[in-house]
Every structure is written in C-alpha cells, then in structure tokens.
Coordinates of C-alpha atoms in Angstrom, one line a residue:
M1 CA 80.7 -5.7 99.3
P2 CA 82.9 -7.8 96.9
G3 CA 83.1 -6.4 93.4
S4 CA 81.6 -3.0 94.3
A5 CA 83.5 0.1 93.4
S6 CA 83.8 2.9 96.0
F7 CA 83.6 6.5 94.8
D8 CA 87.1 7.8 94.2
W9 CA 86.7 11.5 95.1
R10 CA 90.4 12.2 94.4
A11 CA 90.1 11.1 90.7
F12 CA 86.8 13.0 90.5
A13 CA 88.4 16.3 91.7
F14 CA 90.5 16.4 88.5
R15 CA 87.6 15.8 86.1
P16 CA 85.5 18.6 84.4
A17 CA 82.5 17.0 86.2
A18 CA 83.9 18.4 89.5
V19 CA 83.3 21.9 88.1
W20 CA 79.8 21.1 87.1
A21 CA 79.2 19.6 90.6
A22 CA 80.6 22.6 92.4
W23 CA 78.5 24.9 90.1
G24 CA 75.4 22.8 90.5
L25 CA 75.7 22.9 94.3
W26 CA 75.9 26.7 94.2
C27 CA 72.9 26.8 91.9
V28 CA 70.8 24.7 94.2
V29 CA 71.6 26.9 97.2
V30 CA 70.9 30.2 95.5
L31 CA 67.8 29.0 93.8
V32 CA 66.4 27.8 97.1
L33 CA 67.2 31.2 98.6
L34 CA 65.9 33.1 95.5
P35 CA 62.3 33.4 96.8
L36 CA 63.6 35.0 100.0
R37 CA 65.7 37.5 98.0
G38 CA 62.9 38.3 95.5
F39 CA 62.8 38.4 91.7
E40 CA 63.6 42.0 91.3
P41 CA 67.1 43.3 90.3
Q42 CA 69.2 43.7 93.4
G43 CA 70.6 47.3 92.9
P44 CA 70.3 50.4 90.8
D45 CA 72.9 49.3 88.3
D46 CA 71.1 45.9 87.9
Y47 CA 67.9 47.7 87.1
M48 CA 69.5 50.1 84.6
R49 CA 71.2 47.2 82.9
L50 CA 67.8 45.5 82.6
F51 CA 66.3 48.6 81.1
E52 CA 69.2 48.8 78.6
V53 CA 68.5 45.3 77.5
R54 CA 64.7 45.9 77.4
D55 CA 65.2 48.9 75.2
L56 CA 67.5 47.1 72.9
L57 CA 64.9 44.2 72.4
A58 CA 62.2 46.8 72.0
G59 CA 64.0 48.4 69.1
Q60 CA 66.2 51.1 70.5
G61 CA 69.4 51.5 68.4
W62 CA 72.4 49.3 69.0
Y63 CA 74.6 52.3 69.4
D64 CA 72.1 54.2 71.5
V65 CA 72.4 53.4 75.3
T66 CA 70.6 56.6 76.5
Q67 CA 68.0 56.0 79.1
Y68 CA 65.0 58.1 78.0
R69 CA 62.9 57.5 81.1
V70 CA 65.5 59.4 83.1
N71 CA 65.6 63.1 82.6
P72 CA 63.0 63.1 79.8
P73 CA 62.9 63.9 77.0
E74 CA 66.7 64.2 76.6
G75 CA 67.3 61.1 78.6
A76 CA 70.3 60.2 80.8
S77 CA 73.7 59.8 79.0
M78 CA 75.2 56.4 79.8
H79 CA 78.7 55.1 79.0
W80 CA 77.9 51.4 79.3
S81 CA 79.0 48.9 76.7
R82 CA 76.6 46.7 74.7
L83 CA 79.1 43.8 75.2
V84 CA 77.5 43.1 78.6
D85 CA 74.0 43.3 77.1
I86 CA 74.6 40.5 74.6
P87 CA 74.3 37.4 76.8
L88 CA 71.3 39.0 78.7
A89 CA 69.6 39.9 75.4
L90 CA 70.1 36.4 73.9
V91 CA 68.7 34.5 76.9
A92 CA 65.8 37.0 77.3
L93 CA 65.0 36.6 73.6
F94 CA 64.7 32.9 73.7
A95 CA 63.8 32.1 77.3
G96 CA 62.4 35.3 78.7
E97 CA 63.5 38.2 80.9
R98 CA 63.3 36.4 84.2
A99 CA 65.3 33.5 82.9
A100 CA 68.0 36.0 81.8
L101 CA 68.1 37.6 85.3
I102 CA 68.6 34.1 86.9
V103 CA 70.7 32.3 84.4
V104 CA 73.3 34.8 83.1
P105 CA 75.0 35.4 86.5
L106 CA 75.2 31.7 87.0
L107 CA 76.7 31.2 83.6
Y108 CA 79.4 33.8 84.4
L109 CA 80.2 31.8 87.5
L110 CA 80.4 28.6 85.5
A111 CA 83.0 30.2 83.2
A112 CA 84.9 31.5 86.2
L113 CA 85.1 28.0 87.7
F114 CA 86.4 26.4 84.5
A115 CA 89.0 29.1 84.3
L116 CA 89.9 28.5 87.9
R117 CA 90.2 24.8 87.3
A118 CA 92.6 25.5 84.4
I119 CA 94.8 27.5 86.7
L120 CA 94.7 24.8 89.5
R121 CA 95.7 22.1 86.9
K122 CA 98.5 24.1 85.5
L123 CA 99.9 24.7 88.9
G124 CA 99.9 21.0 89.6
F125 CA 97.5 21.1 92.6
G126 CA 96.5 17.8 94.3
A127 CA 93.0 16.5 94.5
L128 CA 92.3 18.1 97.9
A129 CA 93.5 21.6 96.9
T130 CA 91.7 21.4 93.6
G131 CA 88.4 20.4 95.3
I132 CA 88.8 23.2 97.9
G133 CA 89.6 25.7 95.2
L134 CA 86.4 24.9 93.3
L135 CA 84.3 25.1 96.5
I136 CA 85.8 28.0 98.4
M137 CA 84.3 30.9 96.4
P138 CA 81.4 31.6 98.8
M139 CA 84.0 32.2 101.6
M140 CA 85.5 35.1 99.6
P141 CA 83.3 38.0 100.9
L142 CA 83.5 40.1 97.7
L143 CA 82.6 37.2 95.3
A144 CA 79.4 35.4 96.3
E145 CA 77.0 38.3 95.9
Q146 CA 78.3 39.1 92.4
F147 CA 77.1 35.8 91.1
M148 CA 73.7 35.7 92.6
P149 CA 70.6 35.6 90.3
M150 CA 69.3 39.1 89.6
R151 CA 72.9 40.6 89.8
I152 CA 73.4 41.6 86.2
D153 CA 75.6 44.7 86.4
H154 CA 79.0 44.7 84.6
H155 CA 81.3 43.9 87.6
A156 CA 80.9 40.1 87.4
P157 CA 81.5 39.7 83.7
Q158 CA 84.6 41.9 83.6
A159 CA 86.1 40.0 86.5
V160 CA 85.4 36.7 84.7
V161 CA 86.9 38.0 81.5
G162 CA 90.0 39.0 83.5
L163 CA 90.2 35.5 85.2
V164 CA 90.0 33.7 81.9
A165 CA 92.7 35.9 80.5
V166 CA 95.0 35.1 83.5
A167 CA 94.2 31.4 83.1
L168 CA 95.4 31.6 79.4
L169 CA 98.6 33.4 80.5
V170 CA 99.4 30.9 83.3
D171 CA 99.0 28.1 80.7
G172 CA 101.6 29.7 78.5
G173 CA 102.2 30.1 74.8
R174 CA 101.9 33.0 72.4
V175 CA 98.6 32.0 71.0
K176 CA 97.1 31.9 74.4
A177 CA 98.7 35.2 75.2
A178 CA 97.1 36.7 72.1
L179 CA 93.7 35.3 73.2
A180 CA 94.4 37.0 76.6
G181 CA 95.0 40.2 74.8
V182 CA 91.6 39.9 73.1
L183 CA 89.9 39.4 76.4
G184 CA 91.9 42.3 77.8
A185 CA 90.5 44.5 75.0
A186 CA 87.0 43.3 75.9
W187 CA 87.6 44.3 79.5
V188 CA 88.6 47.8 78.8
A189 CA 85.8 48.2 76.3
I190 CA 83.4 47.3 79.1
S191 CA 85.1 49.5 81.6
L192 CA 88.2 51.6 81.7
E193 CA 88.7 50.4 85.3
G194 CA 90.4 47.4 83.7
L195 CA 93.2 49.5 82.2
P196 CA 95.6 49.3 85.2
I197 CA 95.2 45.5 85.3
I198 CA 95.9 45.3 81.6
A199 CA 99.0 47.5 82.2
A200 CA 100.0 45.2 85.1
I201 CA 99.7 42.1 82.9
A202 CA 101.8 43.7 80.2
G203 CA 104.3 44.5 82.9
V204 CA 104.4 40.9 84.1
L205 CA 105.0 39.7 80.6
G206 CA 107.7 42.4 80.2
L207 CA 109.4 40.9 83.2
A208 CA 109.2 37.5 81.7
Y209 CA 110.8 38.8 78.5
W210 CA 113.6 40.5 80.4
W211 CA 114.4 37.6 82.6
H212 CA 113.6 34.5 80.5
D213 CA 113.4 35.8 76.9
D214 CA 109.7 34.9 77.0
R215 CA 108.2 36.5 73.9
R216 CA 104.5 36.5 74.7
L217 CA 104.4 40.3 75.4
G218 CA 104.2 41.1 71.7
A219 CA 101.4 38.6 71.1
F220 CA 99.4 40.0 74.0
L221 CA 99.9 43.7 73.1
G222 CA 99.4 43.0 69.4
A223 CA 96.0 41.3 70.0
L224 CA 95.1 44.0 72.4
A225 CA 95.9 46.7 69.9
M226 CA 93.7 45.1 67.2
A227 CA 90.8 44.0 69.3
A228 CA 90.4 47.2 71.3
P229 CA 89.3 49.4 68.4
A230 CA 87.2 46.4 67.0
F231 CA 85.2 46.1 70.2
S232 CA 84.9 49.8 70.6
L233 CA 83.7 50.5 67.0
A234 CA 81.4 47.5 67.2
T235 CA 79.6 48.8 70.3
R236 CA 79.9 52.6 70.1
P237 CA 79.3 55.2 67.4
V238 CA 82.3 57.2 66.2
S239 CA 80.6 60.3 67.6
D240 CA 81.0 59.0 71.1
F241 CA 84.8 59.7 70.9
A242 CA 84.1 63.4 70.4
L243 CA 81.9 63.7 73.6
P244 CA 83.4 65.6 76.5
Y245 CA 83.7 62.5 78.7
C246 CA 86.7 60.5 79.8
D247 CA 84.9 57.2 80.8
I248 CA 85.3 55.1 77.6
L249 CA 88.2 53.7 75.6
M250 CA 89.5 56.7 73.6
P251 CA 91.6 56.9 70.4
G252 CA 94.5 58.0 72.6
H253 CA 94.3 54.7 74.5
M254 CA 94.1 52.7 71.2
A255 CA 97.1 54.6 69.8
A256 CA 99.1 53.8 72.9
F257 CA 98.2 50.1 72.6
A258 CA 99.3 50.1 68.9
A259 CA 102.6 51.9 69.7
A260 CA 103.3 49.4 72.5
A261 CA 102.5 46.5 70.3
V262 CA 104.7 47.6 67.5
T263 CA 107.6 48.3 69.9
A264 CA 107.2 44.9 71.7
L265 CA 106.9 43.0 68.4
A266 CA 110.1 44.6 67.1
L267 CA 112.1 44.1 70.3
P268 CA 113.3 40.5 69.6
F269 CA 114.9 41.8 66.3
A270 CA 116.6 44.8 68.0
P271 CA 120.4 44.7 68.9
A272 CA 121.6 43.2 72.2
Q273 CA 118.5 41.2 72.9
Q274 CA 120.5 38.1 73.7
S275 CA 121.4 39.6 77.1
R276 CA 119.1 40.6 80.0
N277 CA 120.6 44.1 80.1
G278 CA 119.8 44.5 76.4
R279 CA 116.3 43.3 76.8
L280 CA 115.8 45.6 79.7
A281 CA 117.0 48.6 77.7
G282 CA 114.6 47.5 74.9
L283 CA 111.6 47.3 77.2
A284 CA 112.3 50.8 78.4
M285 CA 111.4 52.0 75.0
I286 CA 107.7 51.0 75.4
P287 CA 106.8 53.6 78.1
L288 CA 109.1 56.2 76.5
V289 CA 107.1 55.8 73.3
C290 CA 103.6 55.2 74.6
G291 CA 103.5 57.6 77.6
P292 CA 103.9 60.9 75.8
L293 CA 101.7 59.7 73.0
A294 CA 98.9 58.8 75.4
F295 CA 99.2 62.1 77.4
V296 CA 99.2 64.2 74.2
M297 CA 96.2 62.5 72.6
L298 CA 94.2 62.0 75.8
G299 CA 94.7 65.5 77.1
E300 CA 92.5 66.1 80.2
C301 CA 91.3 62.5 80.0
A302 CA 94.8 61.3 81.1
A303 CA 93.9 62.5 84.6
D304 CA 91.4 61.0 87.1
P305 CA 87.9 62.3 86.0
F306 CA 86.8 62.1 89.6
A307 CA 89.6 64.3 90.8
R308 CA 87.5 67.4 89.8
L309 CA 84.2 66.1 91.0
D310 CA 81.6 68.6 92.2
P311 CA 82.0 68.9 96.0
L312 CA 78.3 68.2 96.6
L313 CA 78.5 65.0 94.6
E314 CA 81.7 64.0 96.3
Q315 CA 80.2 64.5 99.8
Y316 CA 76.7 63.0 99.3
W317 CA 77.3 60.5 96.5
H318 CA 80.8 59.4 95.4
G319 CA 82.3 59.7 98.9
Y320 CA 79.7 57.3 100.2
I321 CA 80.1 54.6 97.5
T322 CA 82.2 52.1 99.4
E323 CA 83.1 50.1 96.2
G324 CA 84.5 53.1 94.5
L325 CA 86.8 54.3 97.3
P326 CA 90.4 53.5 98.3
I327 CA 91.4 51.3 101.2
W328 CA 92.1 54.3 103.6
R329 CA 88.5 55.5 103.1
Q330 CA 86.9 52.1 103.8
P331 CA 85.3 50.8 106.9
L332 CA 87.8 48.8 108.9
S333 CA 86.1 45.5 108.1
V334 CA 86.3 46.1 104.4
A335 CA 89.9 47.3 104.6
A336 CA 90.7 44.1 106.4
V337 CA 89.2 42.0 103.6
L338 CA 91.4 43.8 101.1
A339 CA 94.6 43.5 103.2
W340 CA 93.9 39.9 104.1
T341 CA 93.4 38.9 100.5
L342 CA 96.9 40.3 99.7
A343 CA 98.3 38.4 102.7
L344 CA 96.8 35.2 101.5
V345 CA 98.4 35.7 98.1
L346 CA 101.8 36.4 99.5
V347 CA 101.9 33.6 102.0
G348 CA 100.4 31.1 99.6
W349 CA 102.7 32.1 96.8
H350 CA 105.7 31.7 99.1
R351 CA 104.6 28.2 100.3
L352 CA 103.9 27.0 96.8
R353 CA 107.3 28.1 95.5
L354 CA 109.2 25.9 98.0
G355 CA 110.8 22.9 96.4
K356 CA 109.6 23.8 92.9
S357 CA 111.8 23.7 89.8
E358 CA 112.2 26.7 87.6
A359 CA 109.8 25.4 85.0
E360 CA 107.2 24.8 87.7
V361 CA 107.7 28.2 89.3
R362 CA 107.2 30.3 86.1
P363 CA 103.4 29.8 85.8
L364 CA 103.1 30.2 89.5
D365 CA 105.1 33.5 89.4
T366 CA 102.9 34.8 86.6
L367 CA 99.8 34.2 88.7
G368 CA 101.4 35.5 91.9
L369 CA 102.6 38.7 90.3
I370 CA 99.3 39.5 88.7
A371 CA 97.4 38.6 91.9
V372 CA 99.6 40.9 94.0
L373 CA 99.2 43.8 91.5
A374 CA 95.4 43.2 91.4
C375 CA 95.3 43.3 95.2
L376 CA 97.3 46.6 95.3
Y377 CA 94.9 48.0 92.7
S378 CA 92.0 47.0 94.9
F379 CA 93.6 49.2 97.6
M380 CA 93.0 52.1 95.2
L381 CA 89.6 51.0 94.0
M382 CA 87.8 48.6 96.3
R383 CA 85.5 46.9 93.7
E384 CA 88.6 45.5 91.9
G385 CA 88.9 43.3 94.9
V386 CA 86.4 41.0 93.1
F387 CA 89.0 40.2 90.5
A388 CA 91.8 40.0 93.2
Q389 CA 89.8 37.5 95.2
W390 CA 89.4 35.2 92.2
L391 CA 93.2 35.2 91.8
A392 CA 93.6 34.6 95.6
I393 CA 91.6 31.4 95.6
P394 CA 94.4 29.1 94.4
F395 CA 96.7 30.4 97.2
A396 CA 94.0 30.1 99.8
A397 CA 93.1 26.6 98.6
S398 CA 96.8 25.5 98.8
L399 CA 97.0 26.7 102.4
L400 CA 93.9 24.9 103.4
A401 CA 95.0 21.7 101.7
E402 CA 98.3 21.9 103.6
Y403 CA 97.0 22.7 107.0
L404 CA 93.5 21.3 107.1
P405 CA 94.5 17.6 107.2
K406 CA 96.9 18.4 110.1
A407 CA 94.0 20.0 112.0
R408 CA 91.7 17.0 111.3
A409 CA 94.4 14.6 112.4
L410 CA 94.3 15.9 116.0
T411 CA 92.8 13.3 118.3
S412 CA 91.1 15.5 120.9
P413 CA 87.7 16.8 119.7
L414 CA 87.9 20.4 121.0
P415 CA 91.4 21.1 119.6
R416 CA 90.5 19.4 116.3
I417 CA 87.4 21.6 116.0
A418 CA 89.3 24.8 117.0
A419 CA 92.1 24.0 114.6
T420 CA 89.7 23.3 111.7
L421 CA 87.9 26.6 112.3
A422 CA 91.3 28.4 112.5
C423 CA 92.3 27.0 109.1
F424 CA 89.2 28.4 107.5
G425 CA 89.5 31.6 109.5
L426 CA 93.1 32.2 108.4
A427 CA 92.7 31.1 104.8
T428 CA 89.7 33.3 103.9
P429 CA 89.0 36.9 104.7
M430 CA 85.5 36.2 105.8
F431 CA 86.1 35.8 109.5
V432 CA 88.5 38.8 110.0
S433 CA 85.8 40.9 108.3
A434 CA 83.1 39.6 110.7
L435 CA 85.3 40.1 113.8
L436 CA 86.1 43.7 112.9
K437 CA 82.6 44.7 111.8
P438 CA 81.7 46.1 115.2
L439 CA 84.7 48.5 115.1
D440 CA 83.6 50.1 111.8
P441 CA 81.9 53.1 113.5
V442 CA 85.0 53.7 115.5
F443 CA 87.3 54.0 112.5
A444 CA 84.9 55.4 110.0
S445 CA 85.7 58.3 107.7
D446 CA 83.8 61.6 108.1
T447 CA 81.4 60.7 105.3
M448 CA 80.9 57.2 106.5
R449 CA 80.4 58.3 110.1
A450 CA 77.7 60.8 108.9
G451 CA 76.0 57.9 107.1
M452 CA 76.2 55.6 110.2
D453 CA 74.8 58.3 112.4
A454 CA 72.0 59.2 110.0
P455 CA 68.4 58.4 111.1
I456 CA 67.1 55.2 109.4
D457 CA 63.5 53.9 109.5
L458 CA 63.8 50.1 109.7
R459 CA 60.6 49.6 107.8
G460 CA 61.1 49.1 104.1
C461 CA 59.5 51.3 101.4
D462 CA 57.1 49.5 99.0
L463 CA 57.9 51.6 95.9
S464 CA 55.4 49.6 93.8
Q465 CA 52.7 51.6 95.6
L466 CA 53.7 54.5 93.4
A467 CA 52.3 52.6 90.4
L468 CA 48.8 53.5 91.7
L469 CA 49.4 57.2 90.9
E470 CA 48.9 58.8 87.6
K471 CA 52.0 58.5 85.5
G472 CA 54.4 61.4 86.0
L473 CA 57.9 62.6 86.5
V474 CA 59.2 61.7 90.0
L475 CA 61.9 63.5 91.9
A476 CA 63.5 60.9 94.1
P477 CA 66.8 60.3 95.9
L478 CA 69.4 59.1 93.4
D479 CA 69.6 55.5 94.6
I480 CA 65.9 54.5 94.5
G481 CA 65.3 56.1 91.1
P482 CA 66.0 52.9 89.1
A483 CA 63.8 50.8 91.3
I484 CA 60.9 53.3 90.7
L485 CA 61.5 52.9 87.0
G486 CA 61.4 49.1 87.4
Q487 CA 58.3 48.9 89.6
T488 CA 56.2 51.7 88.2
P489 CA 55.4 53.4 84.9
H490 CA 56.8 56.7 86.1
N491 CA 59.8 58.6 84.8
I492 CA 62.5 60.0 87.1
V493 CA 64.5 63.2 87.2
M494 CA 67.9 61.5 87.6
A495 CA 69.8 58.5 89.0
S496 CA 73.5 58.0 90.0
Y497 CA 75.3 58.2 86.6
H498 CA 78.2 60.5 86.5
R499 CA 77.8 61.8 83.0
N500 CA 74.7 63.6 84.2
A501 CA 76.6 65.6 86.9
E502 CA 74.5 68.8 86.6
E503 CA 71.2 66.9 87.0
M504 CA 72.6 64.8 89.8
H505 CA 73.8 68.0 91.5
D506 CA 70.3 69.5 91.3
V507 CA 68.7 66.4 92.9
L508 CA 71.2 66.4 95.8
A509 CA 70.9 70.2 96.2
F510 CA 67.1 69.8 96.4
Y511 CA 67.2 67.3 99.3
T512 CA 70.1 68.7 101.2
G513 CA 69.2 72.4 100.7
S514 CA 66.7 74.8 102.3
M515 CA 63.0 75.2 101.5
E516 CA 63.7 78.2 99.3
Q517 CA 66.4 76.4 97.4
G518 CA 64.0 73.4 97.0
R519 CA 61.4 75.7 95.5
A520 CA 63.8 77.1 92.9
L521 CA 65.1 73.7 92.0
A522 CA 61.6 72.2 91.7
D523 CA 60.7 75.0 89.3
K524 CA 63.8 74.1 87.2
M525 CA 63.3 70.3 87.2
Q526 CA 59.5 70.4 86.9
P527 CA 58.6 67.1 88.7
D528 CA 55.1 65.9 89.2
Y529 CA 55.9 64.1 92.4
V530 CA 58.5 64.4 95.1
V531 CA 59.4 61.2 97.0
A532 CA 61.3 60.4 100.2
C533 CA 62.0 57.0 101.6
A534 CA 63.1 57.2 105.2
S535 CA 64.5 53.6 105.2
K536 CA 67.1 54.3 102.6
A537 CA 70.7 55.2 103.4
D538 CA 71.0 57.9 100.8
L539 CA 68.1 60.0 102.1
A540 CA 69.3 59.4 105.7
L541 CA 72.7 60.9 104.6
Y542 CA 71.0 63.9 103.0
R543 CA 69.2 64.5 106.3
T544 CA 72.5 65.1 108.1
A545 CA 73.3 68.2 105.9
A546 CA 71.0 70.5 108.0
P547 CA 68.2 70.0 110.5
D548 CA 65.7 72.0 108.5
N549 CA 66.6 70.9 104.9
M550 CA 64.1 69.5 102.4
A551 CA 65.0 65.8 103.3
N552 CA 64.0 66.4 106.9
L553 CA 60.9 68.4 106.0
L554 CA 59.7 65.6 103.7
V555 CA 60.1 62.9 106.3
S556 CA 58.4 65.0 109.0
G557 CA 55.6 66.1 106.8
E558 CA 56.2 69.7 107.6
V559 CA 56.4 70.7 104.0
P560 CA 55.9 74.1 102.3
D561 CA 52.5 74.8 100.7
W562 CA 53.8 74.1 97.2
L563 CA 53.9 70.4 98.1
E564 CA 50.6 68.6 98.6
P565 CA 50.7 65.2 100.5
V566 CA 49.4 62.4 98.4
E567 CA 46.6 60.5 100.0
G568 CA 47.6 57.0 101.2
F569 CA 51.2 57.8 102.0
A570 CA 50.8 59.6 105.3
E571 CA 51.9 56.6 107.3
G572 CA 55.1 54.7 107.0
P573 CA 58.6 55.5 105.7
L574 CA 57.5 56.3 102.2
S575 CA 56.4 59.9 101.8
V576 CA 54.9 61.2 98.5
Y577 CA 54.0 64.7 97.6
R578 CA 52.4 66.3 94.5
V579 CA 54.1 69.5 93.3
R580 CA 51.6 72.3 92.9

C-alpha cells in the first residue's frame, strides 16, 4: 500500500527493544507453562534459598545463614552468601514471596540477554546473527532450566555475573576491566567455584599484556583485590574465616589477589617492559609471588575439599550428583553436551577470525579464549557448563547465520527441511544429547549404573500429606528433606549440605545399613518420624546397598517393632513410620 512502512526486522535486531522482545517471548512461554510445573521451588537448593530469605525477612541476623529447622536446635551450617538473597528479599518485601520466585529468575535472564547483546554488537555481528543470538538460549540444554520461575539457587546469578564481566572485557578499556574485577569478586564471594574462571580471565588479560602491551590486567586484579574482602566482610562475620571449612573466600585468597594486583600494577614500570620477552618475564612474577603465599596461608584449604570426602557420602551422595562431577563420570548424553559446546566455540571462533583485522580480532580472541577455558573447566565440574554455554552462544549464532540462509535457499522442499534441521542440530548441543540419551545406560559409571538399575515407583509422593501429622522431627532421605520443610511444619534431621558431613553420614548409614544399625542411629538422631519415598532416585539408590537394608524394609513395610506404621500411608509410594 503506498505510503505504508514495512517492518524492518534487520534494523530492529540492533535495537535494545530486540532484547526486550526476546525476553518477553520467553516470559510468555514460561508463564503459560508455569501452572503445569507448579508454584513450588523446583529443587532442594531452591527450597533452602527460599528459607534463607524467609528467615532474613523474619528477623534472622544478616550474618546468620544457619538453617535452624534442620538438625534442631543447633541447625545446619550453611556457606551460602547473602548476595544472592538480596534481589529475592527486595522483591518479596515489596511484591510478595511468590512474585520473587517468579520474577527474579526472569530478571537474571534479562541481564544476561543485555550482556549477550553487548558482546554481539562489539563483535560486529549482522542482524541475522544478532537475532539468532538473542533467541537461541532455549536450545542450549544447560541454560533454559536455570532461568525458569521457581529456580532461585545460586547457579544462575553467578553465571550472569560472569557473563556481564566478560561483556565488559570484550568491550575493552581499563575502567570496564575494573568493573569486571568487581563482578569477579562478587562471583567468588557467592561461590568459590568461580575461582578457576577468575584465574582464567586474569590469564587471558596477562596474554594480552604480553602480546599487545594491553594494561587492563592491573585494573582487573586491583578491583578484584579491593572488592573481594569488601563483599566478604559485608556478607559474613569475621568469625566465619576461623571455621574449619574450605568452602568460602578465605584471607589466603584475598592476600593472593592483593599480591597479584600489586605485581600487575607495578609491571609497566619495571625494566624491559617495552619488549614481549621482558613483559613475559614480568608476568612470571605473579604466580611466583602469589602461589607460595596462597598455599602457605590456605594450608589444607589449598586442596580439593571433596578429595577426602567420606566414602559413604561419595558413593551415595556426591558421586551421584551429575552437576558436580567431571566429564568422564557423566552419562554419555551429558558428556556430549559439554564436548559439543567446546566444538562450537572452536569452530565458530575459527570462522569468525577469517578476514578480520587485528583490531577486530582482539575482542573476539578475548571471548574465544575465555570461552574455551570455561568449556575445559566444565569438563572438570559439569555445572560450570552453564557459564560456558552462555559464552558459546555468539559462536553458535554466527554459524547458524552463515549456514541457515544457504539451507533455506535450496529449492527442493525435502533437502531444504533436512538442511535446516541439520543447521540447528549441528549448531546447538541439544540434538546430539537427545540422540545419545538411549546409550546412557551402556556407558554409565558404576554409581550411575546403580542408580539407573534402582527400583523406582513411578507414582509421585505427595509430601504435603505429612502436614496432617503432629509436628515433629522427620528422618528423611537427604534430597526430599527441603521439600518437607517447605510443604509441612516439620523439622528434618539433615539435608544435602556438605558442612554437616557427620549428620549426612548418619542419614545415609541409616537407610543403607542393617536393621540393627538403623536402631542405633535412630537412638542417636531421635526422630519422631521416619519417611521413605519410593518414587525418588536417592531412596532407590540407597536400596541397592543391600537387599535387607532399612530402605528396602521401609518400602516393603516389613519394619522392626520399634517403627509403627502411620495410619493413612499404607498404600502408595510414600511410607511413614512413627518411632517408638
């Protein structure tokens, strides 16, 4: 029609409104699905984060993150940071708890999409690649679930903090490198799992100083060194640093950050820094100074705290947590996701470098190096694949933008459809994971195979029924404990939080051990009720320990006389007994 203006999607793809549109589309989809998923937190950590926020708003001390409904009256010791509680508490305070559960994960996603857009713009992506980059997140298998409503654990926010930091580094400049250092400090204050990535980023900036005389390393490390103790002291009491745990940022880490920062800031003024060899020799001083300092001050905490994990906890808890295991202990489909993500980064990085000038390649190389190191770290710790897949999105989007138009240009319908599907199949890890899923049992580790072979009752357990019973202390398998806290007024003996290794051991020993061992442990733990849910994977795994152990006796109903079946729970997968 004359005078009418058609919608220019290419121009729209470059506008901030494109981020809002992509985010709004995701919000519509997930909110439509929300009633099907339910309005309860999705996992144990989501429940426990909710309790932490509830307790804070109810008046529990800012520095006190102990969960007192677990292992009462002492409570369960937690190492979590209040930094993650802040957005949840603010939204809950002004809009209610349910709004916080729904809105906060979506706000994390919005921040991630804006950071992703900044990266795509800096790399000079065209309209098609930018649009694909903003929309492709649901096709990255490790990402979508992390940003669903009711998912409020700390994994999503720390990945977003890392992504924003990388976006600042890709954009360049010392001020932005300093801001990235502040975000890096927030990451390691939330979780020490971010420490290898922070070291990797420092290494990439060190390479830039060596090769290009790029002086952002000092700004990054200086901000990191100042912000790390600030975040730690703002969210933890000084007494925490004297506890016998190795799961938080310690003075040894902070001292190493400070030493690295001082050395990096002094390097440009050292002799022979005009040459690459001189700069390389100067950079070597950083690990020589920081390494011994960290090892001396950290002592045993310099080692992997899970290396000396109790064998029972390793076999029936940690060894079965897929997200905490290395790639060689993963099901084949999960290992393929991690490997495919690295392949996307390498192939996409190579394709993007072709024909680029040195100035254009430098931000691309910053992203590529950090993405490769993040992928390699995910090989050691699977859940870090969340961060790695965010960094892989630009490379996947570039490949799709290059090959998808060629596929769509085919004239024959069947080849065109096949080529289009192949583009998406090759440029995302989703399809390789789905194809290999049936082979997981064939290549499973011993622990995983035991879990796969364990007897599972397909009927779900309605834990809210426990609310009908008089309030008491419940001995339950570790994974369902937080849900019992969320859906009932009861307290629980313990849940899966590693600082409480002795209590966790007792729970596992109760379910996996003999009737006699169960009696002795029940006398020690003094529960009012013992619960077994035959539809949960953790109890099924416990049942594989021995045919006549407590887990099997509880499910079969052939319990010793010191356990009394509770009326109303005789049928179905949920078994409840009162301790006499």
